[in-house]
Short mmCIF file of C-alpha atoms and ligand atoms in Angstrom, two decimals:
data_model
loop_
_atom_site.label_atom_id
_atom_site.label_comp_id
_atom_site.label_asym_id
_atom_site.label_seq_id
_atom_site.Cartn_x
_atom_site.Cartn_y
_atom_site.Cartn_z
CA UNK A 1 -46.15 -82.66 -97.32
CA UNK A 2 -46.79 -80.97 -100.35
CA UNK A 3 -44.12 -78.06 -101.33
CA UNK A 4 -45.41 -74.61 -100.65
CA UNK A 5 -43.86 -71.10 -101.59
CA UNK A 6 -41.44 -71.07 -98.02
CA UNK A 7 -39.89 -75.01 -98.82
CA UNK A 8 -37.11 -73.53 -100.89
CA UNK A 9 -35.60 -71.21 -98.10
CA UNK A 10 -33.50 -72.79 -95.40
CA UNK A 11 -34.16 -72.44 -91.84
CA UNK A 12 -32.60 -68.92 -91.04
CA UNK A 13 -29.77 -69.32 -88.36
CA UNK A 14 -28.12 -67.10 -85.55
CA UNK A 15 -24.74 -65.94 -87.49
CA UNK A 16 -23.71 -63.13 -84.86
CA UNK A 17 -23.90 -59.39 -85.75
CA UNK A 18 -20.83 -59.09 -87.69
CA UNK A 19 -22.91 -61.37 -90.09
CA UNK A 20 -23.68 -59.30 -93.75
CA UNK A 21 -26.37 -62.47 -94.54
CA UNK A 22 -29.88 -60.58 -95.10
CA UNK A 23 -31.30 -63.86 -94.13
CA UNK A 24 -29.38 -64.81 -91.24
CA UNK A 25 -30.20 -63.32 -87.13
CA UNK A 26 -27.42 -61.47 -86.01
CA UNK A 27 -28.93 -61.46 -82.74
CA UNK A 28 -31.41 -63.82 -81.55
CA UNK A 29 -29.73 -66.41 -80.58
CA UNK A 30 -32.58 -67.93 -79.48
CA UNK A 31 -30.60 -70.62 -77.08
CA UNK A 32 -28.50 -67.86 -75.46
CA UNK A 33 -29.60 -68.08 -71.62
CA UNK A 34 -29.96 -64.03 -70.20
CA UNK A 35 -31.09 -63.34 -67.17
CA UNK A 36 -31.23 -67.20 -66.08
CA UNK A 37 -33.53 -68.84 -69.26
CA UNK A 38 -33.25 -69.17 -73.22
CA UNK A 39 -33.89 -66.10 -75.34
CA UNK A 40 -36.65 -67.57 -77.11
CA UNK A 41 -38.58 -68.24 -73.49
CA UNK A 42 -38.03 -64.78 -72.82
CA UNK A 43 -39.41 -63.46 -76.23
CA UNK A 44 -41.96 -66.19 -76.92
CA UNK A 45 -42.06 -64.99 -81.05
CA UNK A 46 -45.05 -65.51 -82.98
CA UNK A 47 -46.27 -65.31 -86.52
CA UNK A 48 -49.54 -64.02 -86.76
CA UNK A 49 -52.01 -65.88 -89.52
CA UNK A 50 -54.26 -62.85 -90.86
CA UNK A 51 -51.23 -60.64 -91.98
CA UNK A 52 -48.86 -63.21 -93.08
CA UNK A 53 -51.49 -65.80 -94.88
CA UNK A 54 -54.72 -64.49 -95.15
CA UNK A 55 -54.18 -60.03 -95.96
CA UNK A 56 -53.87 -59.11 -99.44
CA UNK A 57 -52.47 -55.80 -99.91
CA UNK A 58 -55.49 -54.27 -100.14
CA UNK A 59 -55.86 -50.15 -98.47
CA UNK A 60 -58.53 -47.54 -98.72
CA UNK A 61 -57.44 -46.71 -102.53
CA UNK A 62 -56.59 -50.30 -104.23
CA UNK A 63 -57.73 -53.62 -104.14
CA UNK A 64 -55.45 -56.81 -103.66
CA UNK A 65 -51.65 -56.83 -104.39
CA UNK A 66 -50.30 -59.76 -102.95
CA UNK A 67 -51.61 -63.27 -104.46
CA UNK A 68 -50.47 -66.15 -102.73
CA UNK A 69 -51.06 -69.88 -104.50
CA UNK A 70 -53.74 -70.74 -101.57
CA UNK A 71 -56.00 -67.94 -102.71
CA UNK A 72 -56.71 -70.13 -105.95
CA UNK A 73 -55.97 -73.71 -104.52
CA UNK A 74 -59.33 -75.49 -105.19
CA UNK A 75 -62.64 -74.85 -103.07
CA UNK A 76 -62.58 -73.12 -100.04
CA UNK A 77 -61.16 -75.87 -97.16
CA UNK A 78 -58.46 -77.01 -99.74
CA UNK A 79 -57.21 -73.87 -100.09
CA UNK A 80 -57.10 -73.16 -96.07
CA UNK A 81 -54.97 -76.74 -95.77
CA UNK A 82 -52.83 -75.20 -98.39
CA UNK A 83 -52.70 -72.18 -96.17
CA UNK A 84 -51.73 -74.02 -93.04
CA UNK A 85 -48.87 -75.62 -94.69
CA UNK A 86 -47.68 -72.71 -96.04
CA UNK A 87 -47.66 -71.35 -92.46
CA UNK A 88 -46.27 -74.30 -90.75
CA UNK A 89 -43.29 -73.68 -93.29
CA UNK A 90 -42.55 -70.11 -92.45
CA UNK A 91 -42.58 -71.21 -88.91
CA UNK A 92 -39.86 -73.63 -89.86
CA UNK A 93 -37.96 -71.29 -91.69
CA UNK A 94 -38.13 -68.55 -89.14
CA UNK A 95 -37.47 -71.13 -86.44
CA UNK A 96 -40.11 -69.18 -84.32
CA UNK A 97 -42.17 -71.29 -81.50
CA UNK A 98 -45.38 -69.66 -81.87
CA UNK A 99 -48.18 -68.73 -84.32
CA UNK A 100 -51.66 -66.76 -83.46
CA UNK A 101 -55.01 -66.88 -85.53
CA UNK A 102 -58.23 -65.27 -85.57
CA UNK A 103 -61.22 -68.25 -86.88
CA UNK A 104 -61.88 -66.25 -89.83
CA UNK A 105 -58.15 -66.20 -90.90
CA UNK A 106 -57.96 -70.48 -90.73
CA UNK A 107 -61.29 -71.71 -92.33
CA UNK A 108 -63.66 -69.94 -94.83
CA UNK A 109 -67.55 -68.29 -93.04
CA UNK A 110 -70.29 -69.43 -94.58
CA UNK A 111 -73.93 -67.14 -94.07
CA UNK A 112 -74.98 -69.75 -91.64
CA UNK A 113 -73.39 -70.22 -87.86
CA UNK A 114 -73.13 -74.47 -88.50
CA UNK A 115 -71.98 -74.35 -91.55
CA UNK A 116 -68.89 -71.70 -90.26
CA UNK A 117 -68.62 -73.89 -87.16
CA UNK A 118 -68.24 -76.82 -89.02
CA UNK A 119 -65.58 -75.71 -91.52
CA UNK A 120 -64.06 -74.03 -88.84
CA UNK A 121 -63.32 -77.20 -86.35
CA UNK A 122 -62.53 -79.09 -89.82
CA UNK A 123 -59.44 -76.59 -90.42
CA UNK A 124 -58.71 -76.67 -86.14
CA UNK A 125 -58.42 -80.60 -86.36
CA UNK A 126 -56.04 -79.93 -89.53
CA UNK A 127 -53.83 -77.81 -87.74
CA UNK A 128 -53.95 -80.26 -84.67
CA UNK A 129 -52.47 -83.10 -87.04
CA UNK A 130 -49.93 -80.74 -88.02
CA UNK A 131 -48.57 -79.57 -84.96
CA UNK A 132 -48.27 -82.96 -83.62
CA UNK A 133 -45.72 -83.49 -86.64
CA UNK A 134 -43.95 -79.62 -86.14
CA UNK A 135 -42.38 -78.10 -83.39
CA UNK A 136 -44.82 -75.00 -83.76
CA UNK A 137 -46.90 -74.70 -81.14
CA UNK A 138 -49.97 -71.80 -80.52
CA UNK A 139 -49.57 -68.58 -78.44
CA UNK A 140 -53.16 -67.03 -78.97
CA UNK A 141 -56.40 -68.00 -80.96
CA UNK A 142 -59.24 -65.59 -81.15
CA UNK A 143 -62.31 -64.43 -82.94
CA UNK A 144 -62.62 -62.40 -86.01
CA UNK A 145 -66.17 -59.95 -84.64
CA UNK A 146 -65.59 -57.25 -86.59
CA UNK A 147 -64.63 -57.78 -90.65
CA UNK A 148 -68.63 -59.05 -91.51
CA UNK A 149 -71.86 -56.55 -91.66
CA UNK A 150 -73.03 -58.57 -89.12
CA UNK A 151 -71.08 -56.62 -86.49
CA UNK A 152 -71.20 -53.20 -87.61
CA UNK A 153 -73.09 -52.09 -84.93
CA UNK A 154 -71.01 -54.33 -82.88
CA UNK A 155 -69.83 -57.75 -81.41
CA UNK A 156 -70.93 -58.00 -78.15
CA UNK A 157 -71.89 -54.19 -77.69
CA UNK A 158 -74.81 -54.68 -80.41
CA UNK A 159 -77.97 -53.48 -80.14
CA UNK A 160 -79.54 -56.49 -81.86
CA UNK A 161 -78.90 -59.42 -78.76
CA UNK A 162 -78.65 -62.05 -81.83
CA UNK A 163 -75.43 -60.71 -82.43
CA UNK A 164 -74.48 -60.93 -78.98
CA UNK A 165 -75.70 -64.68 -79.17
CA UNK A 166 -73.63 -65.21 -82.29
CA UNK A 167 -70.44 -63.88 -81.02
CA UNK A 168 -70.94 -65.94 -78.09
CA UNK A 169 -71.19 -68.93 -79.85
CA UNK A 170 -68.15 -68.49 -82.19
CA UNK A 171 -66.30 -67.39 -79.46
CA UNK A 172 -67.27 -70.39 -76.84
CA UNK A 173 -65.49 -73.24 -80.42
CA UNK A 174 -62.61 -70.67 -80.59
CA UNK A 175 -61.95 -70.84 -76.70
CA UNK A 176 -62.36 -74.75 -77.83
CA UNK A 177 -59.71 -74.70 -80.20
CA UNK A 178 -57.62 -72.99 -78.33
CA UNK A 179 -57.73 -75.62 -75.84
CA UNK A 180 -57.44 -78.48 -78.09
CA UNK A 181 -54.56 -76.55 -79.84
CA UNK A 182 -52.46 -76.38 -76.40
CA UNK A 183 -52.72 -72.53 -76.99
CA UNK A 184 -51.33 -70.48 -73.80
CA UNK A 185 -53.90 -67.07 -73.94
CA UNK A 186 -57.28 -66.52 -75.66
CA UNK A 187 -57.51 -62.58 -76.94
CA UNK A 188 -60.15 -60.45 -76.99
CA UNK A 189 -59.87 -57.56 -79.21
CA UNK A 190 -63.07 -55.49 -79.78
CA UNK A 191 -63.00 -54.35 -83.19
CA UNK A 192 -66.38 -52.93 -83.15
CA UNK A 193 -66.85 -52.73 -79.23
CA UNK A 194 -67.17 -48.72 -79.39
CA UNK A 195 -69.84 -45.95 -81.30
CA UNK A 196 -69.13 -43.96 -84.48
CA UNK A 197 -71.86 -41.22 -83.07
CA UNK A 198 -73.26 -40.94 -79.75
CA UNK A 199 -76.53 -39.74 -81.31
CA UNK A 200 -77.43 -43.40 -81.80
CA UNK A 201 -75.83 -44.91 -78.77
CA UNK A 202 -76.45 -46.08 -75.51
CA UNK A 203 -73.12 -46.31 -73.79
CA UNK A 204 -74.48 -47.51 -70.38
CA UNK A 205 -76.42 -50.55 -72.03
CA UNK A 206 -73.49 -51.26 -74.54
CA UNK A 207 -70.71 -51.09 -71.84
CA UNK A 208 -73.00 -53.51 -69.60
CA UNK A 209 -73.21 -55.81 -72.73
CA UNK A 210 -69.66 -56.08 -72.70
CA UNK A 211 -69.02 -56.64 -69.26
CA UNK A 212 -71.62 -59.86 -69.13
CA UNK A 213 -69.49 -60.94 -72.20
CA UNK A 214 -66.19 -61.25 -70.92
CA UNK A 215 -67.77 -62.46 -67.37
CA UNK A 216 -69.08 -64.71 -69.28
CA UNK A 217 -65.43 -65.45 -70.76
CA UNK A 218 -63.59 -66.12 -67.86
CA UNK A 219 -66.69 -68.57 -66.71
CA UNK A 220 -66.44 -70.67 -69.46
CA UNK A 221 -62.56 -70.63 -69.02
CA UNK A 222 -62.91 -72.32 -65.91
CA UNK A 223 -65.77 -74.61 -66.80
CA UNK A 224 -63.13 -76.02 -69.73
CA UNK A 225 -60.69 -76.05 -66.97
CA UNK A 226 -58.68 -73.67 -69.78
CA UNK A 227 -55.10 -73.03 -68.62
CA UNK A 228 -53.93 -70.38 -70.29
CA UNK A 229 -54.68 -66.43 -70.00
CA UNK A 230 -57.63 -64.55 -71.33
CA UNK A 231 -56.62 -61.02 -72.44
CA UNK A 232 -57.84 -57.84 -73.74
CA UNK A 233 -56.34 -56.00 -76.46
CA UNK A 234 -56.82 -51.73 -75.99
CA UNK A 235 -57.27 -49.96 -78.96
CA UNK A 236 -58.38 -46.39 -78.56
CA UNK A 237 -60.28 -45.64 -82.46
CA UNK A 238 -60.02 -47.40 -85.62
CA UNK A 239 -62.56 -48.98 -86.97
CA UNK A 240 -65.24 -47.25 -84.80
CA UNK A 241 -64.33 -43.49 -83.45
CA UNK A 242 -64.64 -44.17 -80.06
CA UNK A 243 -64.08 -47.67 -79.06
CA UNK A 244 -64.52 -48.78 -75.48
CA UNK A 245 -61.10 -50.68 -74.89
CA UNK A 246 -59.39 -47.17 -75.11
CA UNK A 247 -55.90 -48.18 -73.75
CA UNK A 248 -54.97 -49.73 -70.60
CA UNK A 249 -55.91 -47.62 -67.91
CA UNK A 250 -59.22 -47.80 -69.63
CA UNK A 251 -59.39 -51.56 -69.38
CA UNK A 252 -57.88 -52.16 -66.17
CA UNK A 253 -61.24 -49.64 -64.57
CA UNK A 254 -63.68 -51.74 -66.65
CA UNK A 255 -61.88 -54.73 -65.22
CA UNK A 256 -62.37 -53.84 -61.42
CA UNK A 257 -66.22 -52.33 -62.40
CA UNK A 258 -67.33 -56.25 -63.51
CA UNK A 259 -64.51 -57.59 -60.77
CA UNK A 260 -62.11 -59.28 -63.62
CA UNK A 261 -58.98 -57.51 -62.66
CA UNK A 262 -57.65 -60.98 -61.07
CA UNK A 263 -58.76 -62.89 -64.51
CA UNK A 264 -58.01 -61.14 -67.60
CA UNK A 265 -54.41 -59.27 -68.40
CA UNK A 266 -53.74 -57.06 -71.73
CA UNK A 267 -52.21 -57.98 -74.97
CA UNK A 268 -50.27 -54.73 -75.76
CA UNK A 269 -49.79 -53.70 -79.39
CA UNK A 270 -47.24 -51.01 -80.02
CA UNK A 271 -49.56 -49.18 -83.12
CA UNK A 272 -52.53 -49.06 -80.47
CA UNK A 273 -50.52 -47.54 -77.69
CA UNK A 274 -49.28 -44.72 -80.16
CA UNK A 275 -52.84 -44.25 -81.76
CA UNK A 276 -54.03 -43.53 -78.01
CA UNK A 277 -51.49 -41.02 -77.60
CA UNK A 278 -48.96 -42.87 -75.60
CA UNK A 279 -45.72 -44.77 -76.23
CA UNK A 280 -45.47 -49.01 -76.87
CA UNK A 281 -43.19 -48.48 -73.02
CA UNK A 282 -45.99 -45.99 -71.34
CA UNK A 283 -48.77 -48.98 -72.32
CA UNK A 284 -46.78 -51.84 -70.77
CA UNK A 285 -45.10 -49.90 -67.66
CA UNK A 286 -48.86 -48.61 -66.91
CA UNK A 287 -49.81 -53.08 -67.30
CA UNK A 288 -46.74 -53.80 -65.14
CA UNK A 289 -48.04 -51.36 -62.60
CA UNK A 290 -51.16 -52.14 -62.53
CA UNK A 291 -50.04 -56.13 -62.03
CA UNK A 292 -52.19 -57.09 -65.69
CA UNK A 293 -49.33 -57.67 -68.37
CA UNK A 294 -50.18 -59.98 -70.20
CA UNK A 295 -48.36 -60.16 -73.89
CA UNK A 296 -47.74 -58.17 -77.08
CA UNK A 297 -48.23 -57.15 -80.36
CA UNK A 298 -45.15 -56.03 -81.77
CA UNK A 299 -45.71 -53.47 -84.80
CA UNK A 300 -45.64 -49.92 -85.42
CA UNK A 301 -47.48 -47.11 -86.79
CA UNK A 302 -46.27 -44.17 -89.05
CA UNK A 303 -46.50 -40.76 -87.67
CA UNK A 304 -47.07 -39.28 -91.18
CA UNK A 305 -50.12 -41.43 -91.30
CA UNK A 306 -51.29 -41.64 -88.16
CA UNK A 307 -53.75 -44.36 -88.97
CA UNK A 308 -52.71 -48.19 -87.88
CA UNK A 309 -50.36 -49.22 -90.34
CA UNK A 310 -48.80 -52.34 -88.49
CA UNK A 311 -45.69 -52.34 -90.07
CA UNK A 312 -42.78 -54.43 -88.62
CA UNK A 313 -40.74 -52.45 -85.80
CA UNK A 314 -37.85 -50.07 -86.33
CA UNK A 315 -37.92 -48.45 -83.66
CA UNK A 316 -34.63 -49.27 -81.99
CA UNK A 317 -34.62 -47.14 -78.51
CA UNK A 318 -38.99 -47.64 -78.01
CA UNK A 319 -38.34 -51.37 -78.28
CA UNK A 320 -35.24 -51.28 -75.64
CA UNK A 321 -37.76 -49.72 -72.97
CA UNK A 322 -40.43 -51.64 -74.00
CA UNK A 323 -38.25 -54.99 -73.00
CA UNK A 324 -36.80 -52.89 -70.02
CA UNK A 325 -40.26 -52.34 -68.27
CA UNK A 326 -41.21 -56.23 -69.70
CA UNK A 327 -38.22 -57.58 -67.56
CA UNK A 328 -39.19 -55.19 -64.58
CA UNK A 329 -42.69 -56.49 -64.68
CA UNK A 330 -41.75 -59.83 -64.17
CA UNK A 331 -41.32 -60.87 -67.75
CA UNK A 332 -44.23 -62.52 -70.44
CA UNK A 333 -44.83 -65.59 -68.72
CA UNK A 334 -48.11 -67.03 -70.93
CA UNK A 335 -47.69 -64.51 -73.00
CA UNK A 336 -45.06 -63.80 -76.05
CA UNK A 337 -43.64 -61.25 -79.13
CA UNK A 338 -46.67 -62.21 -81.87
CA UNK A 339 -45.96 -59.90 -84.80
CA UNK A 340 -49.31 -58.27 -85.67
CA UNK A 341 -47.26 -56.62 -88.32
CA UNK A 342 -47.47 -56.48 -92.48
CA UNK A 343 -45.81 -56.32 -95.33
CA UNK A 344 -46.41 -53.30 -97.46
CA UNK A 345 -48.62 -53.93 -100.56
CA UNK A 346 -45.74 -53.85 -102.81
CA UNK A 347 -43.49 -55.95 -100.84
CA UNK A 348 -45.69 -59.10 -102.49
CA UNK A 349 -43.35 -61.68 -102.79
CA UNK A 350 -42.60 -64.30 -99.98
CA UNK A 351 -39.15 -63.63 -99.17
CA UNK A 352 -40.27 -59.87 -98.64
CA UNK A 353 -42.51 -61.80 -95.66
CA UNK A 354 -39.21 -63.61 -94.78
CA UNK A 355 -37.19 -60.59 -94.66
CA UNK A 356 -39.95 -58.58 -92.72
CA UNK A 357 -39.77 -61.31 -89.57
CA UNK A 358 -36.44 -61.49 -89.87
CA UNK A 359 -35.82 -58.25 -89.14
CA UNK A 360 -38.21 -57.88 -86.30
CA UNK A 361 -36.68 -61.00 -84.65
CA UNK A 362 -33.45 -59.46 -84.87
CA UNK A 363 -34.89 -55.71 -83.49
CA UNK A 364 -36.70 -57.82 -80.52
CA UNK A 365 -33.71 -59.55 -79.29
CA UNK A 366 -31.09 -56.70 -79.70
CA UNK A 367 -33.72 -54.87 -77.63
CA UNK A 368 -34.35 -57.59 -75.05
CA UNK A 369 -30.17 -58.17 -75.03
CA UNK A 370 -29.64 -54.28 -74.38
CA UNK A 371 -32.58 -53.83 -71.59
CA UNK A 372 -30.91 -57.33 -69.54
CA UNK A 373 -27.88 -55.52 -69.74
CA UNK A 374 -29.00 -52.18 -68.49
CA UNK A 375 -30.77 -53.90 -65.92
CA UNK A 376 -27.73 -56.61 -64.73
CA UNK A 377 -25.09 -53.12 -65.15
CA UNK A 378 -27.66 -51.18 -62.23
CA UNK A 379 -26.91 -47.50 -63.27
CA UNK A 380 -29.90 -47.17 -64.55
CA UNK A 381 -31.99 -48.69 -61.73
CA UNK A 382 -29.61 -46.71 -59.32
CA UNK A 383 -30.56 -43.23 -60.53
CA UNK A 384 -34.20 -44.44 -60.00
CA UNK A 385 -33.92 -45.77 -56.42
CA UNK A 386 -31.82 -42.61 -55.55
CA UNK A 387 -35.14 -40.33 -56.65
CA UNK A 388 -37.26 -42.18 -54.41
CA UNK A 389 -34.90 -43.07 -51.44
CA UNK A 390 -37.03 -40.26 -49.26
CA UNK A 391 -39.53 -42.88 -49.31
CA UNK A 392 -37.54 -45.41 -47.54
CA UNK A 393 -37.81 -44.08 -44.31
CA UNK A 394 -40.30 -45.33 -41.80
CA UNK A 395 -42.69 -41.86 -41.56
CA UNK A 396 -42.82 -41.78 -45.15
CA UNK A 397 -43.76 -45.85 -45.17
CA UNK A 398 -46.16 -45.28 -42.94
CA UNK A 399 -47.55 -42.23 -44.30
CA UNK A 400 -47.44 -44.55 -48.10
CA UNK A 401 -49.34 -47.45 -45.53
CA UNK A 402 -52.09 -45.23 -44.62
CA UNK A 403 -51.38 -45.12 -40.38
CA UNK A 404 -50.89 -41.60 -40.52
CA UNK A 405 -54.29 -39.04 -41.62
CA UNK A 406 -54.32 -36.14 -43.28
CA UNK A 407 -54.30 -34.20 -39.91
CA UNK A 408 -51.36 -35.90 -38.64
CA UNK A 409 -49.30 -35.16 -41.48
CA UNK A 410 -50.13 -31.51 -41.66
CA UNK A 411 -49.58 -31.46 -37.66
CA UNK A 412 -45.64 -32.76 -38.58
CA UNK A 413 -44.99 -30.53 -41.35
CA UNK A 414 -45.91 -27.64 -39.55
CA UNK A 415 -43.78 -29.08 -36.95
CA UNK A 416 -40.91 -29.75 -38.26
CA UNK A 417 -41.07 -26.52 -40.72
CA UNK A 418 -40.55 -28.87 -43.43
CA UNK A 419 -39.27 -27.08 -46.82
CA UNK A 420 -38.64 -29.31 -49.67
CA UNK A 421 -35.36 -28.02 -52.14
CA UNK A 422 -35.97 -28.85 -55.80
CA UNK A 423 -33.93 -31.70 -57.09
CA UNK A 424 -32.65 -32.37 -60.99
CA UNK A 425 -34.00 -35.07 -62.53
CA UNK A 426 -31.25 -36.07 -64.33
CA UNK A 427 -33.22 -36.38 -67.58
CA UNK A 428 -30.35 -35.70 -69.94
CA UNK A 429 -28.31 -37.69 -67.92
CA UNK A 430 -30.31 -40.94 -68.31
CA UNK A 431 -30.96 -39.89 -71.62
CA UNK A 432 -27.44 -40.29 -72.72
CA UNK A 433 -26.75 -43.67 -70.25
CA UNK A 434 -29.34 -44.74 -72.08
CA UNK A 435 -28.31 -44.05 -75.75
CA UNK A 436 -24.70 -45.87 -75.17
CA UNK A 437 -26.66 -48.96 -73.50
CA UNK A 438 -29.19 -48.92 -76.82
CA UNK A 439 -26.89 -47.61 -79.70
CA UNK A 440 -23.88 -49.72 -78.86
CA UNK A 441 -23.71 -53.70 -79.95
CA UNK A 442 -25.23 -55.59 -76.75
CA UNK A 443 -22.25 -58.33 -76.41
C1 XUL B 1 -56.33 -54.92 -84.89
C2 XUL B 1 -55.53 -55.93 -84.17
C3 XUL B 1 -56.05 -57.33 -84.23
C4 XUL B 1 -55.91 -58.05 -82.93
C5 XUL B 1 -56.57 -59.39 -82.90
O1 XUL B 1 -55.81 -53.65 -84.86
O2 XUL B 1 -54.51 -55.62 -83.62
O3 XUL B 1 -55.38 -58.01 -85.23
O4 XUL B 1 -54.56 -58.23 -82.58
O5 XUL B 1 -57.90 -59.34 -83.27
CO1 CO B 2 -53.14 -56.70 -82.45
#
């Protein structure tokens, strides 16, 4: 293989967190077996194509910053091969399992549907060869319905059907190549699924549109015989003002409203859970309750910009709960840690990308490491039991099972004079377990 920018870096290895190597994981040790399998089956890491290979720097107020050699590597599909090896090589020297793409990110659109199809599945049979000779394997493909004009007044939601017809279409060869690429979930994230002004909208027609769409998904998924996961990914503004897939109590009621609550999960991105209002752990403790986890998007936003900045994680105590209320739902299964996170447009060069992944690698697993811990230790999960242990008993079961009415229960409380005492909830408390389980080294 030719020699991209990445084939001077060796792979970066697990050196322990008394290591001072900037390029070395203090702790994900991916091999390291916690609760019963490998770190890296727990954590599942991906790279993610469009922010590592294909973004440019580019924001609001300034055009491109960051020029990688496969921008100017001959016509269009040369420069895309020279893209995929470039990416194949940061998976090496990461050492992560996983990569994600959107069609748009791999092969370059053309006006015409063929002509993108074509170069598309020219690009998806180059990345086949090359995973057969790599160890890097794909979490999610997807479709980009959202950067062209074509979709300003939206993918699926449009009010022009030939839009619906063309998403459709691109999105029947990316569920394609997701199959031939052994991928393990298909995402769906609607960019453009939502209205800038109601004055020009028909919500009820638009939301139906959607609904037939991802029906028509999860049909197709089974007519392939597809065997991974189809998932949604909430998003509550940004591009349009209102879009549809607000967060995931949103998604989960337009789930059961086309009956897909059994077939599609979320993938959960940490800057779209804090856009909505809520935190990275609300987002996936609401997917674990609601029995429709399905992976996520690490990243995070800045408060002082309040837009979607997808920069790589910092966050040190969010991330710990986040992984607590993972492990409590049952863990990622299909699913897995794809950073949907950038580089800022000055950090141009590509050991800035190397350094970026490191990083959130590192953040990922400490977190993971601390909320196994707090979960083998039990003081944590103690506390909680205790606060609910009223509902153990058998009249409050069956009260919880529905065999007693509403008359029934006001009959006993009157009875039995009933007269609940506050109780503490121990918020400070946990707080501070909490901080000495996340602040202190997980060994
Ligand atoms: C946009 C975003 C997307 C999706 C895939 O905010 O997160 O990159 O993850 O389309
Ligand atoms: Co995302």
């Amino acid at each position: 293989m030719a020699d991209t920018v990445f084939s001077n870096f060796s792979t970066v290895k697990f050196e322990g967190a008394t290591s001072s190597n900037p390029l070395a994981y203090q702790f994900y040790d991916a091999d390291k077996v916690v609760l019963g399998k490998p770190l890296s089956e727990h954590l599942r890491f991906s790279v993610a194509y469009w922010h590592s290979f294909a973004m440019t720097g580019g924001d609001p107020f300034g055009g491109a910053t960051i020029h990688r050699p496969w921008m100017a590597a001959g016509d269009a599909i040369a420069q895309a091969k020279v893209k995929a090896d470039a990416a194949f090589e940061l998976c090496r020297v990461l050492d992560l399992p996983f990569f994600a793409f959107h069609d748009a990110d791999i092969a370059p659109a053309d006006e015409s549907l063929g002509q993108t199809l074509r170069n598309f599945h020219t690009i998806v049979d180059y990345l086949d060869e090359k995973m057969s000779q790599s160890k890097t394997k794909l979490l999610w493909g997807t479709a980009n319905l959202f950067s062209h004009s074509r979709f300003m007044a939206g993918a699926s939601t449009n009010p022009d059907p030939d839009v619906f017809s063309w998403c459709a279409a691109t999105v029947k060869h990316c569920m394609d190549a997701t199959m031939q690429l052994g991928g393990s979930n298909y995402v769906l994230w609607g960019g453009r699924e939502g209205y800038e002004t109601l004055l020009n909208t028909d919500m009820k027609q638009e939301l139906e549109q959607m609904g037939r769409f991802l029906s028509l998904v999860v049909e197709y998924k089974h007519k392939i015989g597809f065997k991974g996961q189809i998932l949604v990914e909430p998003k509550p503004k940004e591009p349009t003002a209102h879009q549809y897939d607000f967060d995931t109590a949103t998604v989960f009621g337009f789930l059961k409203r086309f009956g897909l609550e059994n077939e599609v999960r979320v993938n959960l991105e940490a800057n779209h859970a804090t856009l909505a209002g809520h935190t990275f752990e609300h987002e996936i403790a609401t997917a674990g309750a609601l029995g429709i986890l399905g992976s996520l998007d690490i990243n995070r936003g800045d408060p002082l910009l309040g837009w979607d900045t997808d920069q790589f994680p910092n966050d040190l105590w969010s991330l710990t709960l986040s992984m607590y209320h993972v492990i409590k739902a049952g863990g990622l299964g299909l699913g897995g840690c794809n950073f949907d996170a950038k580089v800022r447009r000055q950090s141009f060069t590509p050991e800035d990308l190397v350094h970026a992944h490191v990083g959130g690698v590192d953040l990922c697993a400490r977190a993971f490491l601390s909320a196994a811990n707090l979960i083998e230790e039990g003081q944590y999960d103690a506390l909680l039991t205790d606060r609910y242990a009223g509902w153990k008993t058998p009249e409050a079961q069956a009260m919880l099972r529905g065999q007693r009415s509403l008359e029934e229960i006001a009959a006993k409380a009157e009875l039995d004079e009933i007269c609940p005492l506050p109780q503490s909830g121990k918020q400070e408390r946990i707080e501070n377990l909490l901080a000495r389980k996340i602040y202190t080294l997980p060994y």
